[in-house]
XYZ file of C-alpha atoms in Angstrom:
200
model
C -12.160 -34.919 -5.785
C -11.310 -35.077 -2.170
C -11.520 -32.320 0.516
C -8.750 -29.736 0.806
C -6.693 -30.037 3.913
C -6.645 -27.292 6.406
C -3.040 -26.509 5.526
C -3.989 -26.288 1.911
C -6.875 -24.200 2.808
C -4.705 -21.762 4.659
C -2.430 -21.637 1.774
C -5.169 -21.008 -0.686
C -6.635 -18.139 1.415
C -3.139 -16.627 1.709
C -2.788 -16.913 -2.226
C -6.141 -15.182 -2.594
C -5.097 -12.396 -0.209
C -1.667 -11.756 -1.968
C -3.374 -11.905 -5.346
C -6.117 -9.486 -4.423
C -3.524 -7.118 -2.701
C -1.723 -6.896 -6.159
C -4.797 -6.757 -8.280
C -6.505 -4.072 -6.119
C -3.261 -1.789 -6.227
C -3.041 -2.282 -9.981
C -6.736 -2.275 -11.105
C -8.772 -1.188 -8.083
C -11.179 -3.069 -5.857
C -13.750 -3.387 -8.627
C -11.892 -6.435 -9.973
C -14.513 -9.213 -10.063
C -14.219 -12.226 -7.729
C -14.216 -14.562 -10.749
C -11.188 -12.680 -12.404
C -9.300 -12.603 -8.981
C -9.936 -16.329 -8.209
C -8.585 -17.086 -11.784
C -5.470 -14.959 -11.254
C -4.972 -16.769 -7.929
C -5.389 -20.237 -9.962
C -8.429 -21.238 -7.955
C -12.070 -21.841 -8.679
C -14.714 -19.093 -8.208
C -16.845 -21.196 -5.957
C -13.933 -21.620 -3.490
C -14.065 -17.876 -2.676
C -17.084 -17.966 -0.357
C -15.388 -21.061 1.504
C -12.704 -18.555 2.431
C -14.220 -15.156 2.801
C -17.592 -13.990 4.092
C -17.706 -11.235 1.425
C -15.576 -9.270 -1.092
C -15.452 -6.439 1.506
C -13.857 -8.765 4.035
C -11.218 -9.597 1.433
C -10.579 -5.942 0.698
C -9.940 -5.453 4.345
C -7.371 -8.280 4.464
C -5.706 -7.338 1.113
C -5.371 -3.806 2.304
C -3.774 -4.919 5.609
C -1.440 -7.163 3.535
C -0.482 -4.340 1.090
C 0.559 -2.072 4.003
C 2.346 -4.884 5.688
C 4.347 -5.082 2.534
C 4.842 -1.277 2.491
C 6.177 -1.675 6.056
C 8.527 -4.415 5.126
C 9.823 -2.654 2.013
C 10.412 0.735 3.654
C 10.935 -0.245 7.240
C 7.842 1.507 8.626
C 7.084 0.967 12.362
C 3.724 -0.806 12.186
C 2.451 -3.016 14.970
C 2.368 -0.381 17.695
C -1.144 -1.643 18.574
C -4.609 0.000 18.052
C -5.076 3.456 18.630
C -7.473 6.224 17.871
C -7.227 7.966 14.400
C -4.679 10.655 14.679
C -3.301 9.623 18.237
C 0.299 9.610 18.694
C 2.541 8.802 21.395
C 4.701 11.917 21.945
C 7.889 10.024 21.098
C 6.578 8.029 18.118
C 7.266 10.738 15.495
C 10.882 11.155 16.681
C 11.374 7.414 16.829
C 9.984 6.782 13.365
C 12.452 9.127 11.564
C 15.152 7.763 9.460
C 18.738 8.956 8.981
C 19.104 11.271 6.008
C 20.951 8.675 3.826
C 18.030 6.199 4.487
C 15.386 8.711 3.762
C 17.261 9.715 0.372
C 17.267 5.886 -0.508
C 13.612 5.557 0.344
C 12.612 8.737 -1.678
C 14.616 7.615 -4.749
C 13.165 4.126 -4.688
C 9.695 5.472 -4.273
C 10.218 8.020 -7.219
C 11.695 5.647 -9.593
C 10.538 4.509 -12.994
C 10.492 0.929 -11.610
C 7.966 1.825 -8.998
C 5.942 3.958 -11.375
C 5.609 0.874 -13.785
C 4.990 -1.651 -11.083
C 1.657 -0.565 -9.304
C 0.694 -4.203 -8.465
C 3.926 -4.517 -6.274
C 3.851 -0.706 -5.366
C 2.793 1.505 -2.514
C -0.759 0.991 -1.434
C -1.151 4.694 -0.502
C -1.008 5.447 -4.185
C -2.518 2.260 -5.472
C -5.689 2.290 -3.076
C -6.255 5.983 -2.625
C -9.200 6.215 -4.919
C -10.855 3.305 -3.710
C -10.498 4.231 0.064
C -12.036 7.585 -0.638
C -15.104 5.582 -1.606
C -14.855 3.207 1.306
C -16.981 3.373 4.440
C -15.086 4.916 7.182
C -16.065 2.158 9.534
C -14.381 -0.536 7.508
C -11.243 -2.128 8.508
C -9.507 -1.232 5.161
C -10.158 2.476 5.917
C -8.766 2.361 9.255
C -5.651 0.467 8.036
C -5.195 2.815 5.273
C -5.362 5.971 7.399
C -2.784 4.329 9.929
C -0.562 3.382 7.017
C -0.482 7.018 5.862
C 0.473 8.253 9.274
C 3.213 5.747 9.673
C 4.762 6.442 6.330
C 4.521 10.218 7.085
C 6.304 9.815 10.299
C 9.226 7.963 8.574
C 9.442 10.805 6.109
C 9.486 13.522 8.717
C 12.664 15.509 9.474
C 13.780 18.210 11.779
C 12.819 20.947 9.234
C 10.126 19.199 7.089
C 6.677 17.769 7.854
C 6.425 14.149 6.868
C 2.823 14.451 5.641
C 3.844 17.238 3.230
C 6.714 15.022 2.053
C 4.494 12.056 1.521
C 1.978 14.269 -0.524
C 4.748 15.451 -2.815
C 5.912 11.876 -3.320
C 2.271 10.475 -3.791
C 1.304 13.343 -6.126
C 4.525 12.794 -8.209
C 3.922 9.038 -8.480
C 0.351 9.514 -9.466
C 1.219 12.105 -12.121
C 4.060 10.068 -13.424
C 1.763 7.106 -13.922
C -0.918 9.141 -15.539
C 1.604 10.459 -18.052
C 3.684 7.320 -18.666
C 4.004 7.476 -22.272
C 5.183 11.112 -22.282
C 8.547 12.582 -21.384
C 6.703 14.553 -18.676
C 6.413 11.409 -16.659
C 10.111 11.130 -15.796
C 10.375 14.810 -15.483
C 7.860 14.674 -12.627
C 9.637 12.025 -10.859
C 12.975 13.767 -11.117
C 11.704 17.012 -10.086
C 10.015 15.558 -7.047
C 13.243 13.771 -6.195
C 15.316 16.916 -6.477
C 12.846 18.795 -4.372
C 12.748 16.198 -1.662
C 16.552 15.410 -1.502
C 17.833 19.029 -1.521
C 19.022 19.008 -5.098
C 19.793 15.436 -5.504
C-alpha cells in the first residue's frame, strides 16, 4: 500500500478531529483511540502519525466544537488571545443579539432536537464534566472557558446577566438529557424556555 499524500493526510486529520469532537460531546473524552479511529474509518495505528497524544486531540476537538458552536449560534469568536476573564469594555455590548434572535437561539438550544443530539450539540454541556477534570493549563480548558464567556455575552440583555441565562439553559439541557425517558424532560425544557423568553 502506497504512502498517503499530504492532502489526504490533512483530510484524515480533519476527519479525526471532527469525529472526536462529536464522540467527546456524546460520550466523553474517555473514548478509546481505537474506537475513535474506527468511527473515523481509519486505522488505530494512524492516530500517532497525526497527533502527539490523545490530549493534543482533545485540545483540537474542543476548539473545533466551540467553532461549531460559534457558527451555529453566531458567537463572536476570534477576538484574539486574552487573559481569562479579560474583556474589552465594548465587547459585551457588541456581542448582544436582538431580542428576536435571542429568543430563536434559546428555543433552538432548549429543544427536544438539541436534547437528543448531544454529538452535534453544545460543547458547554457536552464537555463540562471532562473539562472539570482537565488541567487548567491545557488548551482545551482555555478554549472551554473562553467559549463559555462568549456564549454568555451573546445571551446578555440590558436587564439580565448572560452568565445567569447560560446557566439556566445549560442546567435545563443537562436535566432534560438525564430524564429523557420521562415526561419531566420536556417539562424542564419548556419551563426554562418560558423563564428565559418572558412567558414564551
